[in-house]
Amino acid sequence: MSVIELGESVPALTPHATSVSLPKWSDNIGYEEGQERVLSKMVTGYPRFFIHKLIAAFAEDIVKKVGTPGEQAMLFPSTRTARRCVDFMHSRDPSISTDKIHVVDLVLDVSRTDSEMLKKISPAISAVIYPKDLFPLAKQYWQHSGDGVQSRRAEFCHGLFQEGILVEKSVLQPLSNGFQKGPRRYQKGSVDKTPPKAHQNGSDVVKTRNDSSLNGSAENRESSQFLEERFGRNLDVSFVDNAKSAIRRRIAGSLMGEVDLSATPGPDMGSNRRGVADISESDVYLYPCGMNSIFNAHRMMLEARGPMKSISFGFPYVDTLKILEKFGPGCVFYGNGESEDLDDLESRLESGERFLALFCEFPGNPMLKCPDLQRIRKLADKYDFGVVVDETIGNFINVHVLPYADVVVSSLTKIFSGECNVMGGSTILNPRGRYYQSLKKVAEVEYEDNCWAEDAIFLERNSRHFVSRIERINENADLICDILRAHPLVQDVYYPKYNPSRQFYDACRTPNGGYGGLLSFTFKKMEQAIAFYDRLETAKGPSLGTNFTLVSPYVILAHFLELDWAAQFGVPGDLIRISVGLEDAEDLTSRFAIALKAAEETTK
């Protein structure tokens, strides 16, 4: 494959891609330093760090219509998520006047459409409007919480807003003489056999049958065409409900492979594929992204158990720690995640300290270390605290973590989807957990399904063969790991199979489970790492769990302003992280051999 150009989406020409190409080591540094050379070429970026241009365009139009000069807008999928952003901004800076920030709710004007599907899907946007100088504060909430609107929803709703179908809730227009049909892909029985146009800067225009236009993308057409061509019908909102049910069942372990979305789902019988009896799809909650599932798991715990500090155990994904530090009473951070840290925690517990929950990843990112879940579970049972495990990297085909957790969270954006073109997250409540009933009661009141319909369709489709994909990726990762471990210039390789914490991984490993598709490594010298990275012909950018191999100098991207802080927990700044894909093994090893040769050239 040819290396994707700097700033282009990964995958290339994918309007709603969840990664961006940073093909040279210097590009990653340039991005973090804000160099114009890099930023000017960014077509997109990782969705919680880079506000998608389709979202930014919609926000700008909203401010033009309902704001004032000098203001900006941050977009959310619901009133409650928007108001949480406002509350966060005031909590971080109490000096902000309450009249400086306001929320505008945009809802469907049902008098202007005869589309029953559009009415049922009920598109809505809530905009937090604030002075431009408060953008960094609003962006903090967007990034940490994952509550922000997704790009497909923003693109779709922007079209409705331009047509006057999506209006301010407080000024709904009176019934008009003529109905607007709404976007054709939400009209039952309509068929469009118009072939896709060529990409125009990642997006183009989709015409509806009544000649109204929406800013659309190739993928938007693909969503309807896929259903039309594969199933012989257009996108029906009833499929969205069934798609979400199929996704929840896959996550619960009771559904593998394909399902007919046009058929009514049968009874959910539960499954032991999760290692816990009686789990059903009603115990699975879907969120717009993985970080949002973590954010809401923390919120649910606080609501169910009251305000107490949490425990962040092991080197965490950056925003998980920020959530625990900035929302609620704070946390105790054990960045090494070693047995000695559990000794210290046990001493605190014995002395009377009480905690809300322990949050950990299994395995951790990027060092692939695994916490001792068996010991953590025993401590939790004895001293009454929750256990929240992020299984994104391990995934339940390889490991069973639910028996040791009260809550399991995951980013469905990663290996569950694999296509790198849709965001999603999930939370599972363990029906055998101590706090199950109290968490369910909180969920009944607090849970909002903010997963956009088109995203659900993509996610369901992408996840149909995730079992076989994981098996292939396990094999490829094992192969790449062995190649790196055998190379004389490679200093260390971090992979669950070879880490000192392997015993903790194996204690949770399923009978046929592998060691996952993520690994990290370091060279003996920085210049070797740079030469390898620059020469490697794979996709290079943020994210992981893709069907194609994706590589990044992860610590530079995640911790550029705190490299010394990361280093004190054994996380080196020159580390290279590899998310191994589905490529042919011979082709993949050839690419790595060529890149390793480039590293060798630096020693001559």
Short mmCIF file of C-alpha atoms in Angstrom, two decimals, residues 13 63 99 144 188 202 242 312 333 411 423 518 528:
data_model
loop_
_atom_site.label_atom_id
_atom_site.label_comp_id
_atom_site.label_asym_id
_atom_site.label_seq_id
_atom_site.Cartn_x
_atom_site.Cartn_y
_atom_site.Cartn_z
CA LEU A 13 -11.31 9.43 1.23
CA VAL A 63 -24.03 31.14 15.70
CA ASP A 99 -25.42 35.02 31.21
CA HIS A 144 -12.98 14.28 28.29
CA LYS A 188 -40.05 4.60 3.19
CA GLY A 202 -14.22 14.13 1.21
CA ASN A 242 -33.03 -3.94 15.35
CA SER A 312 -7.15 4.73 38.72
CA PHE A 333 -3.66 7.19 40.94
CA SER A 411 -14.76 1.46 22.73
CA MET A 423 -17.64 5.80 16.66
CA LEU A 518 -1.92 -4.37 20.00
CA GLN A 528 16.38 4.09 14.79
#
